[in-house]
Structure formats: C-alpha cells, structure tokens
Coordinates of C-alpha atoms and ligand atoms in Angstrom, one line a residue:
Chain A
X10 CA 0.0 0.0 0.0
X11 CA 1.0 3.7 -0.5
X12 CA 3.6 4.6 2.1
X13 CA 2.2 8.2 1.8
X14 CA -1.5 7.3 2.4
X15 CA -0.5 5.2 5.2
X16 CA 1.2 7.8 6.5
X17 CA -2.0 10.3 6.1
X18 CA -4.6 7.5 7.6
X19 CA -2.0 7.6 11.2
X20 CA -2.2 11.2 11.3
X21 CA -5.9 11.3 10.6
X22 CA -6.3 8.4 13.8
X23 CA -4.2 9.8 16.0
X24 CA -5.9 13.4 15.3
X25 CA -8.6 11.6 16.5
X26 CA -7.1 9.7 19.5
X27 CA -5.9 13.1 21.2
X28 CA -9.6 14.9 21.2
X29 CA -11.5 15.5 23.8
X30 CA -12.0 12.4 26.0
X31 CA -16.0 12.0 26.9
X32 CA -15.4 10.9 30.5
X33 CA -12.0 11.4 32.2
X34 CA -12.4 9.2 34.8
X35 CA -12.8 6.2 32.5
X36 CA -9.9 7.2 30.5
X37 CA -7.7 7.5 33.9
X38 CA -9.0 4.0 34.8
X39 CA -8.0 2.6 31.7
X40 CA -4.5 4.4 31.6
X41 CA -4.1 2.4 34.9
X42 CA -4.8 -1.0 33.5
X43 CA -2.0 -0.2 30.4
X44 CA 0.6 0.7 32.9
X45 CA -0.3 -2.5 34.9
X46 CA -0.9 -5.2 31.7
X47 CA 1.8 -3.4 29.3
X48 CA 4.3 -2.1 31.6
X49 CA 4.5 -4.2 35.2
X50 CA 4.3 -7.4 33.2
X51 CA 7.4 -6.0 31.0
X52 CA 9.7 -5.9 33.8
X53 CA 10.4 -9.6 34.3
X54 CA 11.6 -9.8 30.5
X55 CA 13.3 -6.6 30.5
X56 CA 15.6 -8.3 34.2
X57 CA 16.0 -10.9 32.3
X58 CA 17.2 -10.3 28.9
X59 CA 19.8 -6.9 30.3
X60 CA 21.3 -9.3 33.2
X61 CA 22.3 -11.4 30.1
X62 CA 23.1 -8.8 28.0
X63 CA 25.2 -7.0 31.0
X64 CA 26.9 -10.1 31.4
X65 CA 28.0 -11.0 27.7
X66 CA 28.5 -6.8 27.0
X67 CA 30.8 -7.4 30.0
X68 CA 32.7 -10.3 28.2
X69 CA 33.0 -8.7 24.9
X70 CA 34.9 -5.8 26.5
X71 CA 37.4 -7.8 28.1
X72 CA 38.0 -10.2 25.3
X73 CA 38.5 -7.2 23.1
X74 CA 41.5 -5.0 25.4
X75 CA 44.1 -7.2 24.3
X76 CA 46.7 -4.6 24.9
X77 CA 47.9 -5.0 28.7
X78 CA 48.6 -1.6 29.1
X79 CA 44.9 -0.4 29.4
X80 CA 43.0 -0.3 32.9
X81 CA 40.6 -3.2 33.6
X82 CA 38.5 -0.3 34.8
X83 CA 37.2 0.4 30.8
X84 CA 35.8 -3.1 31.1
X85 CA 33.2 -1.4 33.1
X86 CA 33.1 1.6 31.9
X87 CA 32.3 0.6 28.4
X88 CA 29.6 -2.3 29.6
X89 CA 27.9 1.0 31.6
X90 CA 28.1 3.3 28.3
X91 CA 26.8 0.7 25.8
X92 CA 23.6 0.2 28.3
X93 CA 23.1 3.9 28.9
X94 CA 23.4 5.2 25.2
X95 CA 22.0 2.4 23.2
X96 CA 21.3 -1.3 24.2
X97 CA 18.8 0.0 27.3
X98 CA 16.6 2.1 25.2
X99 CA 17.3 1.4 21.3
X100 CA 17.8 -2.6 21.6
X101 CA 14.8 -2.7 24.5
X102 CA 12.7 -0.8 22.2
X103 CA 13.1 -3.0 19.5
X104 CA 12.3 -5.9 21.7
X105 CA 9.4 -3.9 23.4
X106 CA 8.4 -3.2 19.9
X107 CA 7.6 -7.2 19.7
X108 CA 6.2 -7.6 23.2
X109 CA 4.3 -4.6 23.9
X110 CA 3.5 -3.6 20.2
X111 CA 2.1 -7.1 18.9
X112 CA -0.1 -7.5 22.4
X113 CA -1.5 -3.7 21.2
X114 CA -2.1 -4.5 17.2
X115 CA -3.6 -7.8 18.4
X116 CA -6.3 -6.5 21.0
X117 CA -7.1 -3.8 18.9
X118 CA -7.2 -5.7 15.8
X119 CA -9.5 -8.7 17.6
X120 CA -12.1 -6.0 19.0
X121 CA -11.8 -4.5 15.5
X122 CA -12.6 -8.0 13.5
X123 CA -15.6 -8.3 16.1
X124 CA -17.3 -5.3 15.9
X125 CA -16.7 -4.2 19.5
X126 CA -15.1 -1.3 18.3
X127 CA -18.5 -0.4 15.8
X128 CA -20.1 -0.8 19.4
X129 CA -18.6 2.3 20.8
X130 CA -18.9 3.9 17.9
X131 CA -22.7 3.2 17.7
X132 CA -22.6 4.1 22.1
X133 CA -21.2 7.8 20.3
X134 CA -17.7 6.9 22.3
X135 CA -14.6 8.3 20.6
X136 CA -13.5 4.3 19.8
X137 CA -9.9 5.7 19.1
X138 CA -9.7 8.1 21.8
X139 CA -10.7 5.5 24.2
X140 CA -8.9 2.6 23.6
X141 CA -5.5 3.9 22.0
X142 CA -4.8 6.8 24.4
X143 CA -4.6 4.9 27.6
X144 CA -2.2 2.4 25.9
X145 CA 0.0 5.5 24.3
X146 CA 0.4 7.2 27.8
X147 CA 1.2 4.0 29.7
X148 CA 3.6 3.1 26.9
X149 CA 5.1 6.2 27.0
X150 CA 5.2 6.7 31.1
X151 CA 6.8 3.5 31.7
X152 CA 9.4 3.0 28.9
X153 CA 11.7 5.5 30.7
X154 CA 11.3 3.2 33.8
X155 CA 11.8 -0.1 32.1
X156 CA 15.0 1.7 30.5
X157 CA 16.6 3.2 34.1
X158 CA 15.6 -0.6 34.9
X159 CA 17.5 -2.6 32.6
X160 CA 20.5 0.0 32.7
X161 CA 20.6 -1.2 36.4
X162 CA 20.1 -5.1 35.6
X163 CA 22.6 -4.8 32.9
X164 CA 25.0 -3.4 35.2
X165 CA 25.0 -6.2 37.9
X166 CA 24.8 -8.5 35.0
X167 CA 28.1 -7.2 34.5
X168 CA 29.0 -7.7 37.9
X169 CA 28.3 -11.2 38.0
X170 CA 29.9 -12.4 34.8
X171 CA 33.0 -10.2 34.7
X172 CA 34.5 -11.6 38.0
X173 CA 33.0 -15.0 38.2
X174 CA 34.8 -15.8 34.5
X175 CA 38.2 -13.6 35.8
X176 CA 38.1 -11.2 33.1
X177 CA 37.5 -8.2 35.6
X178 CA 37.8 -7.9 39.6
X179 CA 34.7 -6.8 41.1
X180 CA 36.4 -3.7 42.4
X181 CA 37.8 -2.6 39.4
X182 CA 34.1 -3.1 37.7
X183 CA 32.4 -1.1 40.2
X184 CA 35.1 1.8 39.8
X185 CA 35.0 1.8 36.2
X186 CA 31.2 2.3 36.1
X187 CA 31.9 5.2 38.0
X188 CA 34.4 6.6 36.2
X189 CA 34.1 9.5 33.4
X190 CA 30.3 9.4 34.3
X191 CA 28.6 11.6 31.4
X192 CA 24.6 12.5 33.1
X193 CA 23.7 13.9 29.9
X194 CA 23.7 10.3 27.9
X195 CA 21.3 9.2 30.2
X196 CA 18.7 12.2 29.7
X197 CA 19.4 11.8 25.6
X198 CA 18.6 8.6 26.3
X199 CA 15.2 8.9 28.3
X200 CA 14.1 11.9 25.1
X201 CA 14.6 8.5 23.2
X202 CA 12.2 6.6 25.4
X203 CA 9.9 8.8 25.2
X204 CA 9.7 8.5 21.4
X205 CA 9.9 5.3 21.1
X206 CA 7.3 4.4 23.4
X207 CA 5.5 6.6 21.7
X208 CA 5.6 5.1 18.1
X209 CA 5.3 1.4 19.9
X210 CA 2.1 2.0 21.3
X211 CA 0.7 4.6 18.4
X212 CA 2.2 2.4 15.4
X213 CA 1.0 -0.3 16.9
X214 CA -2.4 0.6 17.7
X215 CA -2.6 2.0 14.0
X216 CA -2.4 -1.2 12.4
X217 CA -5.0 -2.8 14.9
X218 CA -7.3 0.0 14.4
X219 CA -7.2 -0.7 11.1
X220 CA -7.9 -4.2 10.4
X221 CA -10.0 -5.5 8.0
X222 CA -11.1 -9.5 7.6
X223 CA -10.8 -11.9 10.9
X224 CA -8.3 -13.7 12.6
X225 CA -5.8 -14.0 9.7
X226 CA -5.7 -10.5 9.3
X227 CA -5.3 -9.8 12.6
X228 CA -2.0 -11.9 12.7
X229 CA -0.8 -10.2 9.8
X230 CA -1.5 -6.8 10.7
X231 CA 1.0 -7.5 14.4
X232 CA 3.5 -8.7 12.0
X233 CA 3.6 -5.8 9.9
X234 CA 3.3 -3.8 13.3
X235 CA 6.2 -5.2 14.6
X236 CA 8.5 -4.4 11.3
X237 CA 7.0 -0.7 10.8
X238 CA 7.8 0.3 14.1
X239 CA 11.2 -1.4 14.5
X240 CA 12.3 0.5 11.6
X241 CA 10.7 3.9 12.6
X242 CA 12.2 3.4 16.0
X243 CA 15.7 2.9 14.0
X244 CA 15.1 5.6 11.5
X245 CA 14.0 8.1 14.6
X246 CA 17.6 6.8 16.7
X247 CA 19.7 8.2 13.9
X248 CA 17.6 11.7 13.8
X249 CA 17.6 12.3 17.5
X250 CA 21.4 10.8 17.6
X251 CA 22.2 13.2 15.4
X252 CA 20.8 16.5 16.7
X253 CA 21.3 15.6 20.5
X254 CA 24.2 14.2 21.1
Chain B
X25 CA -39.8 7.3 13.4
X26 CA -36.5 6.7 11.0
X27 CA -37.0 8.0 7.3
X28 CA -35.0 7.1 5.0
X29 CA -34.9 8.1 1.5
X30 CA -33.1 7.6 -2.1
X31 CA -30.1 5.9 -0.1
X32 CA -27.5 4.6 -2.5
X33 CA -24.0 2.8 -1.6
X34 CA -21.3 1.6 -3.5
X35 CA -17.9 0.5 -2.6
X36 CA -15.3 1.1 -5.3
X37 CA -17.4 -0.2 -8.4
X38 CA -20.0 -2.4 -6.7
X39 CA -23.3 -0.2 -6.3
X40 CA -24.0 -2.3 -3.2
X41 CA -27.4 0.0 -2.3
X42 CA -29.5 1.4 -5.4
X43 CA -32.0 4.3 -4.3
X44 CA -33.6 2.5 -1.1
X45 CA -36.5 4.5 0.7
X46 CA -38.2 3.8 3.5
X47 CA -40.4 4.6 6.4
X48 CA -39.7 2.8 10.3
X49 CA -42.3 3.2 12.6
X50 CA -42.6 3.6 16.4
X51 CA -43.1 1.3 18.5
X52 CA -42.9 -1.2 15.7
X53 CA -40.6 -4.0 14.9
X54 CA -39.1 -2.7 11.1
X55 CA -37.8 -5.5 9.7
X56 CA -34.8 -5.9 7.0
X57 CA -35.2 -8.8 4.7
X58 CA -33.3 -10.4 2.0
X59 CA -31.0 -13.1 0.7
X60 CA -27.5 -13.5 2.1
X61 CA -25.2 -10.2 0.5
X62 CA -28.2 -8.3 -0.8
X63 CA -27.2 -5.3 1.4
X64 CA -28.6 -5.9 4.4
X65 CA -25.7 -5.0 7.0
X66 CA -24.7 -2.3 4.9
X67 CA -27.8 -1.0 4.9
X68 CA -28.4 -0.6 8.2
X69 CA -24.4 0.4 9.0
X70 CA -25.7 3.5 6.4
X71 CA -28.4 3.8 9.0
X72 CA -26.2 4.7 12.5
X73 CA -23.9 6.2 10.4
X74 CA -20.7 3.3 10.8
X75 CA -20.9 3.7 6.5
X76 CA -20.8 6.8 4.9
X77 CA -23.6 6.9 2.4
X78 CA -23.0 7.9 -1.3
X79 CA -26.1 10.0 -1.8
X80 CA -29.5 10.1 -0.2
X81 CA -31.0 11.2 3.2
X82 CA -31.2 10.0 6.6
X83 CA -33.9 11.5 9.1
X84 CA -34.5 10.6 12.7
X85 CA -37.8 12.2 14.0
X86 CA -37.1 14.7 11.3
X87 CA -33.7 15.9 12.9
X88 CA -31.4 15.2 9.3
X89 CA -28.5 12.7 10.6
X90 CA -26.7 13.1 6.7
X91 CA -25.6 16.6 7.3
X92 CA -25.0 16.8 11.2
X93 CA -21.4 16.7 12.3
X94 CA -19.4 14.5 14.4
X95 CA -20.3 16.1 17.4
X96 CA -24.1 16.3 16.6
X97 CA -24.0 12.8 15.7
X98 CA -22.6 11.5 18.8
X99 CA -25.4 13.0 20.4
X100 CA -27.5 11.2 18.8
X101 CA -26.0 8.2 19.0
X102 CA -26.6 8.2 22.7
X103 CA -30.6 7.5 21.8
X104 CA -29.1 4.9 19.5
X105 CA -28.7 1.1 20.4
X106 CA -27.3 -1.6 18.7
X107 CA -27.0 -5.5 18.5
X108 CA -24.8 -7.0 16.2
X109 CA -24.4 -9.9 14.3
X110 CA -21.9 -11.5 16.7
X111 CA -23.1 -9.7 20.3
X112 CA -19.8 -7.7 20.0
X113 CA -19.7 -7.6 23.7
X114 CA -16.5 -6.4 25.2
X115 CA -14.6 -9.7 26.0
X116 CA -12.6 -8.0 28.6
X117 CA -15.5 -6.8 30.9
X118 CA -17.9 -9.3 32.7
X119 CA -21.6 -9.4 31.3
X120 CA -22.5 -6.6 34.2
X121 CA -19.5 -4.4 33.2
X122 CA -20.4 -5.0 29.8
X123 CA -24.2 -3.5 30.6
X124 CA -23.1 -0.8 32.7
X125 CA -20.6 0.1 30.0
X126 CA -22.4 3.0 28.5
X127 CA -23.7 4.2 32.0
X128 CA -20.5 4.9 33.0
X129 CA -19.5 6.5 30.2
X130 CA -22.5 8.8 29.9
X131 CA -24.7 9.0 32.9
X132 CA -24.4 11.1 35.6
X133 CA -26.1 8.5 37.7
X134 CA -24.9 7.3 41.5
X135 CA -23.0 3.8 41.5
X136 CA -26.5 2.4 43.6
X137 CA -28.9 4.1 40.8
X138 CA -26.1 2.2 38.0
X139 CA -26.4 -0.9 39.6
X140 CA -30.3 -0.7 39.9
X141 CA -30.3 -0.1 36.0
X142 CA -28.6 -3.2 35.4
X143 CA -30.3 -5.1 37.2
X144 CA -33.5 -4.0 35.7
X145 CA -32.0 -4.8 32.2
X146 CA -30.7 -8.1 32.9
X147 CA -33.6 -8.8 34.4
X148 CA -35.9 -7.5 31.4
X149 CA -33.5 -9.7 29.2
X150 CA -33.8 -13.2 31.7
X151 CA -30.7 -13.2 32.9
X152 CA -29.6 -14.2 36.0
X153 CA -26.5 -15.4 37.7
X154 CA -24.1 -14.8 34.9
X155 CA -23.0 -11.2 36.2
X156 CA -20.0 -11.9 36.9
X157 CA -19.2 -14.1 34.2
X158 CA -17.2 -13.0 31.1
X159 CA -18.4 -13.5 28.0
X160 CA -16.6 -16.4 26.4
X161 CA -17.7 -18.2 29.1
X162 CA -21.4 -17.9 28.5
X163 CA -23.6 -19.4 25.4
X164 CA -24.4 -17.9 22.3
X165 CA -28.2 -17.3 23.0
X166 CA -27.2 -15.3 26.4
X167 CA -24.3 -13.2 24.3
X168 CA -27.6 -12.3 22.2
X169 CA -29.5 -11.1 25.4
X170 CA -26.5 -9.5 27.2
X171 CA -25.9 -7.6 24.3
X172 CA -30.1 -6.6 24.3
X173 CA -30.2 -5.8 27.8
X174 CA -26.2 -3.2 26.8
X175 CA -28.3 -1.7 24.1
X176 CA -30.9 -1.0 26.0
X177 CA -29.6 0.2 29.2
X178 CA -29.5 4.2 28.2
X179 CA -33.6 3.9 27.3
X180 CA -32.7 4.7 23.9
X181 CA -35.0 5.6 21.2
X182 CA -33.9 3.8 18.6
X183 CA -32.6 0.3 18.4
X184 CA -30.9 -1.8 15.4
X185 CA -30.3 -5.2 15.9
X186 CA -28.2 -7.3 12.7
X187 CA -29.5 -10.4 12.5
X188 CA -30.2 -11.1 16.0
X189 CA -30.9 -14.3 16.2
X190 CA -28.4 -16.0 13.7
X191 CA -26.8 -19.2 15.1
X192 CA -29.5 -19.3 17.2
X193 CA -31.7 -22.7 17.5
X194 CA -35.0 -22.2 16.2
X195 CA -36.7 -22.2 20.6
X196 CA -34.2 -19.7 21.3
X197 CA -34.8 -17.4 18.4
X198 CA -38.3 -17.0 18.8
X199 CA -37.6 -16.1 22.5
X200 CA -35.1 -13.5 21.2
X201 CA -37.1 -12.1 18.6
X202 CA -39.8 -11.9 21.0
X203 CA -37.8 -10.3 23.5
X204 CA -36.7 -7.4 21.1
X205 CA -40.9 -7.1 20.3
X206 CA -42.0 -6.6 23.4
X207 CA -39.0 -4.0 24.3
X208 CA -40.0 -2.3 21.2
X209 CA -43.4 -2.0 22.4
X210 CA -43.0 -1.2 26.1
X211 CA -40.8 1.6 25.8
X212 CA -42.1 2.7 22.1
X213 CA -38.7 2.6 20.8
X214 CA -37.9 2.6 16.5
X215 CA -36.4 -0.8 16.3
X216 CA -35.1 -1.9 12.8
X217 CA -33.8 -5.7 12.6
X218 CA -32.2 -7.2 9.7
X219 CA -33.0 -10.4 8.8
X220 CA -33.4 -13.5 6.5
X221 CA -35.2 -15.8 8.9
X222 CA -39.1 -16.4 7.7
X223 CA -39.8 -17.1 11.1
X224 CA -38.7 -14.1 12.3
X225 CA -40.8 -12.1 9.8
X226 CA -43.7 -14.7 10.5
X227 CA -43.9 -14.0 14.1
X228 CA -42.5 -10.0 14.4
X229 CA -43.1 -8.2 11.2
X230 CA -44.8 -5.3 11.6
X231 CA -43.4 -3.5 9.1
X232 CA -40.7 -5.0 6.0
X233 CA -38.8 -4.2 3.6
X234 CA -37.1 -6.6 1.2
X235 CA -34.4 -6.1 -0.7
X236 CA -33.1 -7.9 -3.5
X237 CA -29.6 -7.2 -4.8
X238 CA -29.1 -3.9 -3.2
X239 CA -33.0 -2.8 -5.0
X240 CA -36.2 -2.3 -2.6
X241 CA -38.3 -4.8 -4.1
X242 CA -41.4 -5.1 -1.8
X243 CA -42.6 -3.6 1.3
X244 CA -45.6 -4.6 3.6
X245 CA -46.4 -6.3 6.7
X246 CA -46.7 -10.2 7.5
X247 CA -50.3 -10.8 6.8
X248 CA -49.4 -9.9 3.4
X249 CA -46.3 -11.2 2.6
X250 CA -48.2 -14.6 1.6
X251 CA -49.7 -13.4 -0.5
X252 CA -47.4 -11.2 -2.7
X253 CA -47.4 -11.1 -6.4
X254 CA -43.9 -10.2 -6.2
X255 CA -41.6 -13.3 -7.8
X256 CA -38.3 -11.9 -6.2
X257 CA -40.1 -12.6 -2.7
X258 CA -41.9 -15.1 -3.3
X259 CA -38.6 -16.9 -4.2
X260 CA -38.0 -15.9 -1.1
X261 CA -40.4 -16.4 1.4
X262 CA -41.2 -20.1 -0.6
X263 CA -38.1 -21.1 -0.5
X264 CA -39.0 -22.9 2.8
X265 CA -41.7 -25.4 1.9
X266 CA -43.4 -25.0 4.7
X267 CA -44.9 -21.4 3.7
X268 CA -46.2 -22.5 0.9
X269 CA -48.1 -24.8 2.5
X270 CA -49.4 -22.3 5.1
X271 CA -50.2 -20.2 2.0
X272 CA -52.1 -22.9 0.5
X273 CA -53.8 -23.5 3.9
X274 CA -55.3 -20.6 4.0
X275 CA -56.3 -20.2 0.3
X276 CA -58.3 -23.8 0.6
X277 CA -60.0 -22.1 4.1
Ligands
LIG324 N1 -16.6 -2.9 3.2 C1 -17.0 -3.5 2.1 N2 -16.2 -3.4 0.9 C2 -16.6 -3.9 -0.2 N3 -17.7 -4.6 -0.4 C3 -18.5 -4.7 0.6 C4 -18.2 -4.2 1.9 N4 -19.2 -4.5 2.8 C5 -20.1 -5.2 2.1 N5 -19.7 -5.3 0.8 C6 -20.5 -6.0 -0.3 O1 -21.8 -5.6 -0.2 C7 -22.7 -6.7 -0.4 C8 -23.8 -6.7 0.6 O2 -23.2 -7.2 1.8 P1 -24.0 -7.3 3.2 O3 -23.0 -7.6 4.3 O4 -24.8 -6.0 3.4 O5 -25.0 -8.5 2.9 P2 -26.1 -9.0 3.9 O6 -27.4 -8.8 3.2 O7 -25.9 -8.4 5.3 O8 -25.7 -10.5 4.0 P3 -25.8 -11.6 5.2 O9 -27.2 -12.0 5.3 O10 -24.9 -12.7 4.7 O11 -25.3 -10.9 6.4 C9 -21.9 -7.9 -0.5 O12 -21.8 -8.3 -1.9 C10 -20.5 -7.5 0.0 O13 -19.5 -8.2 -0.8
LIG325 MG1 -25.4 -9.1 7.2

C-alpha cells in the first residue's frame, strides 16, 4: 500500500485519538490498566534479557582489550556506556516493539474483527480516543522506567559475569562504572524513550485500528506492526542521535 | 420514526445500495429482509452512520443525521442502540461491566442508581446469575440477550439489531425475537432488525422491507407477505416449503 496514504490515515487516527476524551475518569482508569498489563508485566523480561546482555556486553569488552597496558577499569566503563546510550533504550525498544506492540495491534485488531469497536462507535464513544490513548500514555510513562531498569540489571549482569569468569575484579568493575560518568547520555537517552514508546504503542495501535477481515488479518497486521515500528524506531535513533548528542 | 430516503452505496465499483427508501415506525418492529449479500448489514451500517452513504437522506424524528457533524452525531447516537451480528460484547469486561458500560461512560447517575439499572436490564432480558461471568464463558443465545439488555440500558429511542438471532436454535430465536418485540413496544422505541429468517418475519413483522440485490423490491407487513405477487419474494419467502403450504392452507380455508 502507499507509504504516503498510510502515512495520512495515522495522522488522521491519531488526530482523533488526542480529542477530547468524553469521560475522564474512564480514561484514567483505563490508563491504569495499560501501565499495569503493558508495563509491570514488562519488567520480568526486560531483568532478564539486560542481566544477560550486562553479562556477555561485560565479556566482549574484556576479550576485546588485548593490549595490557589499558586499565581493567574500561571493562566497566564501556559495559555501563553501551547500556546507557544504546542497548537500554534502542535494543529494548526493539524488543518492546515485539512484546508490547504485537499484544496492542492484536487486541485492537480482535475488537476490531468483532465489531466491539463499531459498538462504541454506535454508544457515540470516541473508539480511538478511548482505547488507544490509555495504551499510548502507559507506553510512553513506563518505557523510561523499564530503561533506568535494565540500565541497572545490565549493570550487575556485568557484575556477576566479569569476576566470576576472571576477566575483571569486582572492584575494578564497580570503579569503572563510576568513572568518566557523562549525566547527559542518560537524559538523551530517556528523550529517546519517550519517542519510542510513543511510536510502539501509536504504530501499533494503528495497524489494529485498522484491520479488515478476521483472525488472519489480525496476525498479519502484528506482523507488519512489529516491522514498521522497529524501523521507525531505527530511522528516529539516527535523527535524534544526530541532533542531540 | 427513521425516514430514509433515495439511499445509495457503493464500494469502489460495486453499487452495493440502489436508491432504497423507507419509512420505520414507532413502536414497531421494522424488519430488514433479503437473501445472504443483498445489502442488508450495509444498509443498516448506512443507517447509524458506521458507513458513509453515497447519496441520499437520513432522518431521525425529522432531525437530518446526513448533514450533522461528528459532534451532533454522537449525540444522537446516545438514543441509539445496537446489537450485532456477533453480540460484539466487550470480552474484557464481565456481562455486568459490559451492561453498565455505556452508564458509566454517559450517565451522571450514582453507582446504587447504576447498579439498579442493570439489574432492571438483565432482568428484562432473563438473565440471571451470569453477572459476573465474562463473555466467552457464557452461550451464544445469552451473548444475544446481554448484548439486548447493553443496548438498552441508556432507554434509547432507537434500536438496530443485525441479525439477531443468527446461530440461534430455532426455541431460542423466537424467545429472542420476542424479547426485542415486546421492548420495542414497552418503551415505544424505532427498532429496525435485519434479517433472512421467515420465522422471524412470520412472528414480528410489523413492518418490512425486502431487498433484493441492493433494490427495494417489496414492502408490507406479514399478513401480506403470503400473499405477494412479487416473484423476487416469493422466491424468497417459498423457498422454505413449509410457507407455501401455510399459504395454501389458508387459500383452501
Ligand atoms: N466494506 C466493504 N467493501 C466492499 N464490499 C462490501 C463491503 N461490505 C459489504 N460489501 C459487499 O456488499 C454486499 C452486501 O453485503 P452485506 O453484508 O450487506 O450483505 P447481507 O445482506 O448483510 O448478507 P448476510 O445476510 O450474509 O449478512 C456484498 O456483496 C458484499 O460483498
Ligand atoms: Mg449481514
């Protein structure tokens, strides 16, 4: 389909998800439920998958200082700067992108297939409104969390793998992540968050929103969910990269 | 009352409505008839406005729903009810929630006075100790009513109901069908149902229209369906065996 038409069908929805809510209270509610079913049930995978990625991050460092000369304290250093500028909120959005993005495109799309959202159309609620701008604030309120999260899991992952394999000494791992400490990486980083979580719960809820057909469709459309925003979220990394940092 | 008049629809090349007008009473049940793909849903999507029609006029109680704006329209829409094909209930709320729904999203009502409302509707619909229950775990025929008693709950004026009693067994559809009758009575409400079931149209057809390829072809009430002239009906209506006997019936009386 036209990329340009696409492109003018989002803006249209999301012109529409931003009006006036009917009933605030209901809205609030619902905002609640996101941050609880899209965000708390993130945080086990995001523990999981940083400790790992802490740990072989960790590894790669010290395999790559061959020269003797240089301090074992980079080892942590560079494990730290790698989760703050780019693994913690570009590599967790991508994979947030499948988790969170494909559960959004898939409710959407099921209620769409099933009429429930011609029902709130028909009850004269704002269908988009209602169902898409609870999920886009939760999305975009708890991605910065998640990311200060796994920057923390992916720093003890560190911790655990550098000294138990001997490439590091504890000591030397917990100086280094305090060394040369730059603040300002982490707020580029959080602006990044917020635009990713952004285009993972608004891309996403696009192509639920519109679905056409039944279940089939509905599978297809997280698919191309899934790809659409992992690129937008690449495409939109460069920009801000660019101009911020 | 609903008026509609010189109603026409097509998607892409497919003229899916040709020039439908049509009158639906108060207090009446209006029903919809036709073959499978002859327009019906469409039709009645055109109605409430979920279809954009391509020329023609929509009036309800003489206020013109064609030219009103969003805003106007959701208005109106709150006197609007609507069952569809499926029940379309929200599979994420319990069968109360589900009913109380459009109270909470529009009434200014206490939580008690909410409850009571419910209550009344489920009650109105036969239902009873399923509140709590979602809707995938409840049966087909009770989706139906739950999704009677959620379109009913704001006392609207108008209800539209898409086939309500489609994979439905044949006890169960006459309950529904007259369930939605006696509503429309009671509270004198503008109900239009679509649908292709004779027995339906046997039992609740006040007022019909059928339509044939996308064309009005015939409108009238049951008493004289049997006896149309029409071929496009009675191709139709005789399709089930059993009518033509009943029509022959009553010609030998
Ligand atoms: N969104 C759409 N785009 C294109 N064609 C459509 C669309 N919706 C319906 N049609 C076409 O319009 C015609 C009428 O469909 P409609 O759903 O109104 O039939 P129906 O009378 O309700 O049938 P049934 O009794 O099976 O529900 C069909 O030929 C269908 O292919
Ligand atoms: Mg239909």
């Amino acid at each position: 389909m036209n990329i340009f038409n696409q492109a003018g069908k989002y803006f249209a929805l999301m012109a529409k998800v931003f009006s006036r809510p009917e009933r605030h209270s209901l809205y609030v509610r619902q905002t609640f439920n996101e941050i609880e079913n899209l965000g708390i049930k993130s945080v086990g995978i995001v523990a999981v998958i940083s400790v790992f990625m802490g740990g072989i991050m960790t590894l790669q460092v010290a395999y790559n200082m061959i020269n003797p000369l240089l301090p074992t304290t980079l080892i942590g250093l560079g494990n730290r700067d790698s989760l703050i500028l780019e693994f913690s909120s570009t590599i967790m959005g991508l994979i947030m992108a499948g988790k969170i993005g494909s559960n959004i495109t898939s409710e959407i799309g099921s209620m769409k297939v099933t009429q429930q959202i011609d029902s709130l159309e028909i009850m004269g609620v704002n269908s988009a409104g209602y169902l898409i701008l609870p999920k886009i604030i939760a999305v975009v309120l708890i991605f910065p969390l998640l990311y200060i999260l796994s920057v923390f899991f992916g720093i003890v992952g560190g911790l655990i793998v550098g000294p138990a394999v001997g490439a590091v000494s504890a000591a030397d791992y917990l100086s280094g992540i305090q060394f040369g400490f730059n603040p300002y990486y982490v707020t580029f980083s959080l602006i990044k968050c917020v635009v990713f979580g952004f285009l993972i719960a608004s891309i996403a809820a696009f192509f639920g929103y519109t679905v056409e057909g039944g279940a089939f469709d509905v599978g297809t459309a997280s698919t191309r969910a899934v790809v659409n925003t992992s690129i937008m979220i690449l495409v939109s990394d460069l920009i801000l990269t660019q101009l911020l940092l | 009352m609903i008026k509609i008049s010189n109603i026409y629809k097509s998607f892409e090349q497919k003229e899916v409505l040709k020039n439908i007008s049509m009158e639906f009473n108060k207090g009446e049940t209006n029903l919809i008839i036709g073959r499978s793909g002859s327009g019906k849903t469409v039709l009645l999507k055109s109605i409430v406005g979920l279809l954009e029609v391509d020329r023609g006029k929509i009036f309800y109680d003489d206020r013109d729903f064609t030219s009103m704006n969003l805003k106007l329209r959701k208005k109106l829409r709150q006197e609007m009810g609507m069952v569809f094909q499926g029940g379309a209930l929200f599979d994420s709320l319990t069968v109360e929630e589900n009913i109380r729904f459009p109270l909470d999203m529009f009434s200014m009502l206490s939580s008690a006075e909410k409850q009571k409302q419910v209550d009344f509707c489920l009650d109105r619909v036969n239902i009873s100790d399923a509140n709590k229950m979602f809707p995938s775990e409840i049966s087909g025929g009770m989706q139906k009513r739950v999704a009677i008693a959620r379109a009913i709950v704001l006392n609207p004026k108008y209800l539209f109901c898409d086939e309500p009693n489609s994979g439905l067994d044949p006890e169960t559809s006459i309950l529904i069908d007259e369930l939605v009758h006696q509503i429309t009575v009671d509270l004198q409400i503008t109900t239009i149902i679509n649908t292709h079931d004779m027995n339906s149209v046997m039992e609740i057809g006040d007022n019909i229209l059928f339509i044939s390829e996308g064309e009005m072809c015939w409108e009238g009430n049951r008493k004289e369906i049997l006896s149309t002239d029409n071929h496009k009906l009675q191709e139709f209506v005789f399709a089930n065996k059993q009518y033509q006997k009943i029509r022959d019936d009553k010609i030998n009386e």
